[in-house]
């Protein structure tokens, strides 16, 4: 009976050993298939989030060219205008009167010129018969020249009056968006008064950075620009950064701030003066990163498996910011295990040179 019990116990132990071996085989195969990577510092840009204000390249005033009363205004704040478009009409009641006076003067001079031409023709005929002297003929010819010149001057004066009438049309000085219309129909204005303000020439972002970053930024830097927080219908939406370029850094520091301009496409739907977030690179730092799939989380604690002389060892780590996958043309070594994969910063727990086991 005792021998039977011993044989049963030995059989159970053998069965257990076989089960453990079967379990260990996949684990060993998985461990053998796992890749490794050697941690090395990675240089990443340090960015600062600031607000950029939408500015227009040109802010020009549409001014009255003559004095008078505004008859109509065809634009309002926010209207889109093209250069040369009529945006208002100014009426001067004196211009029609001056025009009628000029027309009457021209008719008088035309009649006098016709009489002078008749006298000249008669004098020329009489001169052939010797009935009049040469001085009388010269006098008639001079009179024709005088009336001709006077008529030309009167017609020029009438052209000036007509030009003044046409200048009653206020034209848009540039293509863009109307920002302000400080007058209303019926207002009395003088020549040079502002009728509207037009923002044109495209839009850019004006940044204001602390002066400690003045030496760390340079023209040509790539920046990230946030989209509008509110959509056209007023509903909040997710901010999706876009790529912009730092095109100008102003050499003067005012009130501890340095100004810079950023160009980015798609600012035409913004309000002039609207603010949006801009992330601008101001420094660089070294970080240690591992692929996100190399991190295991259990009970709220993050672990990374290291390959040591004694074998794989799990180490608790503290994670930092995440980094998006690198583009193929930006990856220094596309054959590396972490190339083109999302990585995460390791704040503590690992150091350069450690061998990280990857799944």
Short mmCIF file of C-alpha atoms in Angstrom, two decimals:
data_model
loop_
_atom_site.label_atom_id
_atom_site.label_comp_id
_atom_site.label_asym_id
_atom_site.label_seq_id
_atom_site.Cartn_x
_atom_site.Cartn_y
_atom_site.Cartn_z
CA UNK A 1 0.00 0.00 0.00
CA UNK A 2 2.91 2.31 0.86
CA UNK A 3 4.58 1.50 -2.46
CA UNK A 4 1.40 2.46 -4.30
CA UNK A 5 1.29 5.82 -2.50
CA UNK A 6 4.92 6.52 -3.33
CA UNK A 7 4.35 5.66 -6.97
CA UNK A 8 1.30 7.99 -7.10
CA UNK A 9 3.33 10.84 -5.55
CA UNK A 10 6.18 10.34 -8.01
CA UNK A 11 3.72 10.34 -10.90
CA UNK A 12 2.13 13.58 -9.64
CA UNK A 13 5.55 15.24 -9.40
CA UNK A 14 6.44 14.12 -12.90
CA UNK A 15 3.14 15.47 -14.25
CA UNK A 16 3.71 18.77 -12.49
CA UNK A 17 7.21 19.03 -13.96
CA UNK A 18 5.86 18.40 -17.45
CA UNK A 19 3.19 21.10 -17.01
CA UNK A 20 5.78 23.61 -15.76
CA UNK A 21 8.04 22.79 -18.68
CA UNK A 22 5.18 23.29 -21.14
CA UNK A 23 4.40 26.66 -19.53
CA UNK A 24 8.05 27.72 -19.50
CA UNK A 25 8.63 26.90 -23.17
CA UNK A 26 6.38 29.73 -24.57
CA UNK A 27 7.77 32.14 -21.98
CA UNK A 28 11.31 31.25 -22.97
CA UNK A 29 10.44 31.58 -26.63
CA UNK A 30 8.79 34.95 -25.97
CA UNK A 31 11.81 36.15 -24.02
CA UNK A 32 14.09 35.01 -26.80
CA UNK A 33 11.97 36.87 -29.37
CA UNK A 34 11.91 40.07 -27.32
CA UNK A 35 14.10 42.91 -28.68
CA UNK A 36 16.35 45.17 -26.69
CA UNK A 37 17.31 48.81 -26.97
CA UNK A 38 20.11 50.70 -25.30
CA UNK A 39 19.00 53.94 -23.71
CA UNK A 40 20.69 57.05 -25.06
CA UNK A 41 19.88 60.72 -24.40
CA UNK A 42 17.67 62.41 -26.96
CA UNK A 43 17.67 66.14 -27.60
CA UNK A 44 14.19 67.67 -27.77
CA UNK A 45 13.16 71.31 -28.14
CA UNK A 46 11.74 73.09 -25.13
CA UNK A 47 8.74 75.18 -26.13
CA UNK A 48 6.94 78.05 -24.49
CA UNK A 49 3.25 78.68 -24.95
CA UNK A 50 2.39 82.31 -25.58
CA UNK A 51 -0.55 84.14 -27.06
CA UNK A 52 -0.18 85.50 -30.57
CA UNK A 53 -2.42 88.31 -31.75
CA UNK A 54 -3.74 88.40 -35.31
CA UNK A 55 -2.54 91.50 -37.13
CA UNK A 56 -2.99 92.71 -40.69
CA UNK A 57 0.03 93.77 -42.69
CA UNK A 58 -1.62 97.01 -43.77
CA UNK A 59 -4.20 99.11 -41.96
CA UNK A 60 -5.14 101.95 -44.30
CA UNK A 61 -7.79 104.62 -44.07
CA UNK A 62 -10.28 105.37 -46.85
CA UNK A 63 -10.52 109.15 -46.76
CA UNK A 64 -12.78 111.75 -48.33
CA UNK A 65 -11.21 113.59 -51.26
CA UNK A 66 -13.72 116.44 -51.19
CA UNK A 67 -15.87 118.09 -48.54
CA UNK A 68 -19.60 117.59 -48.50
CA UNK A 69 -22.43 115.42 -47.22
CA UNK A 70 -22.29 111.62 -47.27
CA UNK A 71 -25.12 110.42 -49.47
CA UNK A 72 -24.63 106.65 -48.98
CA UNK A 73 -22.26 104.09 -47.51
CA UNK A 74 -22.16 100.65 -49.12
CA UNK A 75 -20.00 98.80 -46.54
CA UNK A 76 -20.13 97.99 -42.87
CA UNK A 77 -17.71 96.64 -40.27
CA UNK A 78 -16.53 93.21 -41.41
CA UNK A 79 -17.29 93.71 -45.11
CA UNK A 80 -14.81 92.34 -47.63
CA UNK A 81 -13.77 94.93 -50.23
CA UNK A 82 -11.57 95.00 -53.32
CA UNK A 83 -9.09 97.74 -54.08
CA UNK A 84 -10.78 100.57 -55.99
CA UNK A 85 -14.31 99.54 -54.97
CA UNK A 86 -16.72 102.42 -54.24
CA UNK A 87 -17.56 102.25 -50.54
CA UNK A 88 -19.24 105.66 -50.08
CA UNK A 89 -20.50 108.65 -52.07
CA UNK A 90 -20.09 112.29 -50.99
CA UNK A 91 -22.26 115.05 -52.48
CA UNK A 92 -21.17 118.71 -52.63
CA UNK A 93 -24.11 120.95 -53.52
CA UNK A 94 -21.78 123.62 -54.93
CA UNK A 95 -20.41 121.36 -57.66
CA UNK A 96 -23.59 121.31 -59.85
CA UNK A 97 -23.78 125.11 -59.64
CA UNK A 98 -20.11 125.44 -60.60
CA UNK A 99 -20.66 123.06 -63.48
CA UNK A 100 -23.59 125.08 -64.84
CA UNK A 101 -21.55 128.28 -64.57
CA UNK A 102 -18.67 126.67 -66.45
CA UNK A 103 -21.02 125.44 -69.18
CA UNK A 104 -22.45 128.96 -69.59
CA UNK A 105 -18.99 130.49 -69.79
CA UNK A 106 -17.99 127.97 -72.44
CA UNK A 107 -21.07 128.82 -74.55
CA UNK A 108 -20.26 132.55 -74.36
CA UNK A 109 -16.69 131.98 -75.45
CA UNK A 110 -17.78 129.72 -78.28
CA UNK A 111 -20.11 132.49 -79.56
CA UNK A 112 -17.36 135.12 -79.28
CA UNK A 113 -14.93 132.80 -81.07
CA UNK A 114 -17.44 132.27 -83.89
CA UNK A 115 -17.84 136.07 -84.30
CA UNK A 116 -14.07 136.52 -84.26
CA UNK A 117 -13.66 133.89 -86.99
CA UNK A 118 -16.29 135.70 -89.09
CA UNK A 119 -14.49 139.05 -88.65
CA UNK A 120 -11.20 137.39 -89.58
CA UNK A 121 -12.64 135.92 -92.78
CA UNK A 122 -14.15 139.31 -93.74
CA UNK A 123 -10.88 141.10 -93.06
CA UNK A 124 -8.98 138.59 -95.21
CA UNK A 125 -11.40 139.15 -98.14
CA UNK A 126 -11.20 142.96 -97.82
CA UNK A 127 -7.45 142.82 -97.55
CA UNK A 128 -7.24 141.22 -101.00
CA UNK A 129 -9.02 144.27 -102.47
CA UNK A 130 -7.04 146.73 -100.35
CA UNK A 131 -10.10 147.99 -98.45
CA UNK A 132 -8.53 147.34 -95.00
CA UNK A 133 -5.05 147.67 -93.69
CA UNK A 134 -2.73 144.83 -92.63
CA UNK A 135 -2.96 145.95 -88.99
CA UNK A 136 -6.73 145.41 -89.02
CA UNK A 137 -6.20 141.88 -90.35
CA UNK A 138 -3.61 141.18 -87.66
CA UNK A 139 -5.96 142.47 -84.99
CA UNK A 140 -8.76 140.13 -86.16
CA UNK A 141 -6.36 137.18 -86.18
CA UNK A 142 -5.15 137.98 -82.66
CA UNK A 143 -8.73 138.19 -81.41
CA UNK A 144 -9.41 134.67 -82.74
CA UNK A 145 -6.34 133.33 -80.86
CA UNK A 146 -7.44 135.05 -77.64
CA UNK A 147 -10.93 133.55 -77.74
CA UNK A 148 -9.51 130.13 -78.65
CA UNK A 149 -7.22 130.15 -75.60
CA UNK A 150 -9.98 131.43 -73.33
CA UNK A 151 -12.26 128.61 -74.52
CA UNK A 152 -9.56 126.02 -73.83
CA UNK A 153 -9.08 127.42 -70.31
CA UNK A 154 -12.83 127.35 -69.64
CA UNK A 155 -13.06 123.75 -70.81
CA UNK A 156 -10.13 122.84 -68.51
CA UNK A 157 -11.93 124.49 -65.58
CA UNK A 158 -15.04 122.47 -66.40
CA UNK A 159 -12.91 119.27 -66.45
CA UNK A 160 -11.63 120.14 -62.98
CA UNK A 161 -15.19 120.52 -61.72
CA UNK A 162 -16.15 117.17 -63.24
CA UNK A 163 -13.13 115.56 -61.61
CA UNK A 164 -14.18 117.01 -58.24
CA UNK A 165 -17.61 115.49 -58.77
CA UNK A 166 -16.04 112.08 -59.48
CA UNK A 167 -13.85 112.39 -56.37
CA UNK A 168 -17.03 112.34 -54.34
CA UNK A 169 -16.78 108.56 -54.68
CA UNK A 170 -14.73 107.17 -51.77
CA UNK A 171 -12.65 104.22 -53.02
CA UNK A 172 -11.25 101.31 -51.03
CA UNK A 173 -7.47 101.90 -50.79
CA UNK A 174 -6.67 98.17 -50.57
CA UNK A 175 -8.28 94.75 -50.77
CA UNK A 176 -9.22 93.38 -47.37
CA UNK A 177 -11.70 93.61 -44.54
CA UNK A 178 -13.37 96.76 -43.26
CA UNK A 179 -12.53 97.25 -39.58
CA UNK A 180 -14.29 100.51 -38.77
CA UNK A 181 -16.78 102.92 -40.33
CA UNK A 182 -16.91 105.99 -38.05
CA UNK A 183 -19.47 107.96 -40.11
CA UNK A 184 -23.09 107.52 -41.20
CA UNK A 185 -25.12 108.70 -44.20
CA UNK A 186 -25.95 112.38 -43.78
CA UNK A 187 -22.70 113.20 -41.98
CA UNK A 188 -20.86 116.34 -43.11
CA UNK A 189 -17.19 115.69 -43.82
CA UNK A 190 -14.21 117.68 -44.97
CA UNK A 191 -11.54 116.66 -47.45
CA UNK A 192 -9.18 114.23 -45.72
CA UNK A 193 -11.70 112.96 -43.14
CA UNK A 194 -11.63 109.21 -42.51
CA UNK A 195 -14.60 107.32 -43.91
CA UNK A 196 -13.51 103.73 -43.19
CA UNK A 197 -10.51 101.67 -42.06
CA UNK A 198 -9.47 98.68 -44.18
CA UNK A 199 -7.17 95.85 -43.08
CA UNK A 200 -5.37 94.38 -46.06
CA UNK A 201 -2.18 92.72 -47.23
CA UNK A 202 -2.81 89.42 -45.46
CA UNK A 203 -2.62 88.46 -41.80
CA UNK A 204 0.12 87.32 -39.42
CA UNK A 205 0.56 86.66 -35.70
CA UNK A 206 2.36 89.15 -33.44
CA UNK A 207 4.04 87.56 -30.41
CA UNK A 208 5.33 89.19 -27.25
CA UNK A 209 7.97 87.13 -25.40
CA UNK A 210 9.88 87.80 -22.17
CA UNK A 211 13.27 89.33 -22.90
CA UNK A 212 15.11 86.32 -21.45
CA UNK A 213 14.10 84.43 -24.60
CA UNK A 214 15.33 87.13 -27.00
CA UNK A 215 18.68 85.40 -27.61
CA UNK A 216 17.10 81.95 -27.94
CA UNK A 217 14.77 82.61 -30.88
CA UNK A 218 15.76 83.29 -34.46
CA UNK A 219 14.07 83.94 -37.77
CA UNK A 220 13.13 80.75 -39.60
CA UNK A 221 12.24 78.75 -36.48
CA UNK A 222 9.26 76.43 -36.81
CA UNK A 223 6.42 77.00 -34.36
CA UNK A 224 3.08 75.38 -33.62
CA UNK A 225 -0.05 77.51 -33.85
CA UNK A 226 -3.31 76.57 -32.16
CA UNK A 227 -6.58 76.74 -34.02
CA UNK A 228 -9.46 78.95 -32.90
CA UNK A 229 -11.02 77.76 -29.65
CA UNK A 230 -14.44 78.84 -30.88
CA UNK A 231 -15.80 77.91 -34.28
CA UNK A 232 -17.85 80.19 -36.48
CA UNK A 233 -21.08 79.10 -34.77
CA UNK A 234 -19.63 79.77 -31.31
CA UNK A 235 -19.23 76.10 -30.33
CA UNK A 236 -16.01 75.05 -28.62
CA UNK A 237 -13.84 72.58 -30.49
CA UNK A 238 -10.55 70.79 -30.05
CA UNK A 239 -7.41 72.78 -30.70
CA UNK A 240 -5.37 71.28 -33.54
CA UNK A 241 -1.91 72.86 -33.77
CA UNK A 242 -0.70 73.94 -37.17
CA UNK A 243 2.83 74.66 -38.35
CA UNK A 244 3.97 78.26 -38.71
CA UNK A 245 7.28 80.00 -39.29
CA UNK A 246 8.99 82.78 -37.36
CA UNK A 247 9.64 85.42 -40.03
CA UNK A 248 10.76 88.46 -38.05
CA UNK A 249 12.27 89.24 -34.66
CA UNK A 250 12.21 92.93 -33.76
CA UNK A 251 15.51 94.34 -32.46
CA UNK A 252 13.95 96.57 -29.80
CA UNK A 253 12.80 95.38 -26.37
CA UNK A 254 9.92 97.32 -24.82
CA UNK A 255 8.75 96.87 -21.22
CA UNK A 256 10.79 93.68 -20.91
CA UNK A 257 9.19 92.11 -24.00
CA UNK A 258 10.60 91.20 -27.40
CA UNK A 259 8.23 91.18 -30.36
CA UNK A 260 8.22 88.61 -33.14
CA UNK A 261 6.01 87.86 -36.15
CA UNK A 262 4.80 84.43 -37.24
CA UNK A 263 3.41 83.51 -40.65
CA UNK A 264 0.83 80.72 -40.89
CA UNK A 265 -1.75 79.82 -43.52
CA UNK A 266 -5.46 80.08 -42.87
CA UNK A 267 -5.72 83.22 -40.72
CA UNK A 268 -8.24 84.83 -43.04
CA UNK A 269 -11.19 83.64 -40.96
CA UNK A 270 -9.82 85.15 -37.74
CA UNK A 271 -10.82 88.49 -36.32
CA UNK A 272 -8.12 91.13 -36.48
CA UNK A 273 -6.85 91.37 -32.91
CA UNK A 274 -8.00 87.85 -31.99
CA UNK A 275 -5.53 85.87 -29.87
CA UNK A 276 -4.50 82.24 -30.24
CA UNK A 277 -1.92 80.00 -28.60
CA UNK A 278 1.52 79.66 -30.17
CA UNK A 279 4.19 77.19 -29.02
CA UNK A 280 7.61 78.59 -29.84
CA UNK A 281 10.96 76.79 -29.29
CA UNK A 282 13.09 78.63 -26.74
CA UNK A 283 15.66 75.99 -25.68
CA UNK A 284 16.69 72.32 -25.97
CA UNK A 285 17.20 69.61 -23.35
CA UNK A 286 18.30 65.98 -23.12
CA UNK A 287 15.73 63.34 -22.21
CA UNK A 288 15.57 59.56 -21.97
CA UNK A 289 12.69 58.01 -23.88
CA UNK A 290 11.40 54.46 -24.39
CA UNK A 291 8.66 53.15 -26.69
CA UNK A 292 5.25 53.35 -25.06
CA UNK A 293 4.68 49.60 -25.45
CA UNK A 294 7.78 48.93 -23.30
CA UNK A 295 5.96 50.34 -20.25
CA UNK A 296 3.71 48.11 -18.16
CA UNK A 297 1.31 49.53 -15.59
CA UNK A 298 0.14 47.53 -12.58
CA UNK A 299 -1.77 48.93 -9.62
CA UNK A 300 -1.07 52.49 -10.80
CA UNK A 301 2.71 51.98 -10.95
CA UNK A 302 4.66 52.00 -14.24
CA UNK A 303 7.36 49.40 -14.86
CA UNK A 304 10.05 48.92 -17.52
CA UNK A 305 11.88 45.61 -17.97
CA UNK A 306 15.69 45.83 -18.06
CA UNK A 307 18.10 43.17 -19.26
CA UNK A 308 20.82 42.57 -16.63
CA UNK A 309 23.51 39.95 -16.04
CA UNK A 310 21.11 38.10 -13.78
CA UNK A 311 18.33 38.26 -16.38
CA UNK A 312 15.26 40.44 -16.99
CA UNK A 313 14.39 42.75 -14.08
CA UNK A 314 11.36 45.04 -13.75
CA UNK A 315 12.13 48.59 -12.58
CA UNK A 316 9.57 51.14 -11.40
CA UNK A 317 9.76 54.41 -13.37
CA UNK A 318 8.17 57.83 -13.39
CA UNK A 319 6.85 58.89 -16.78
CA UNK A 320 6.87 62.36 -18.32
CA UNK A 321 5.55 63.79 -21.57
CA UNK A 322 4.77 61.71 -24.62
CA UNK A 323 6.35 62.25 -28.04
CA UNK A 324 4.61 61.59 -31.32
CA UNK A 325 6.19 59.13 -33.78
CA UNK A 326 9.09 60.60 -35.73
CA UNK A 327 8.74 61.10 -39.45
CA UNK A 328 10.84 58.79 -41.59
CA UNK A 329 13.02 61.61 -42.82
CA UNK A 330 13.54 62.90 -39.28
CA UNK A 331 14.42 59.60 -37.60
CA UNK A 332 18.16 59.32 -37.05
CA UNK A 333 18.06 55.49 -37.31
CA UNK A 334 14.90 54.01 -38.77
CA UNK A 335 16.12 50.52 -37.87
CA UNK A 336 16.06 51.35 -34.16
CA UNK A 337 13.25 49.70 -32.19
CA UNK A 338 11.77 53.06 -31.15
CA UNK A 339 11.89 54.69 -34.59
CA UNK A 340 8.51 55.75 -35.96
CA UNK A 341 6.79 54.73 -32.69
CA UNK A 342 5.22 56.74 -29.91
CA UNK A 343 7.73 57.26 -27.11
CA UNK A 344 7.44 58.44 -23.53
CA UNK A 345 9.90 60.36 -21.40
CA UNK A 346 11.44 58.65 -18.34
CA UNK A 347 11.86 61.14 -15.52
CA UNK A 348 13.40 58.72 -12.99
CA UNK A 349 14.21 55.03 -12.60
CA UNK A 350 16.50 54.60 -15.65
CA UNK A 351 19.79 56.01 -16.82
CA UNK A 352 21.70 56.22 -20.06
CA UNK A 353 23.19 52.87 -21.09
CA UNK A 354 20.44 50.68 -19.60
CA UNK A 355 19.17 47.89 -21.88
CA UNK A 356 15.39 48.00 -22.14
CA UNK A 357 13.52 44.82 -23.11
CA UNK A 358 10.86 45.49 -25.74
CA UNK A 359 7.85 43.25 -26.37
#
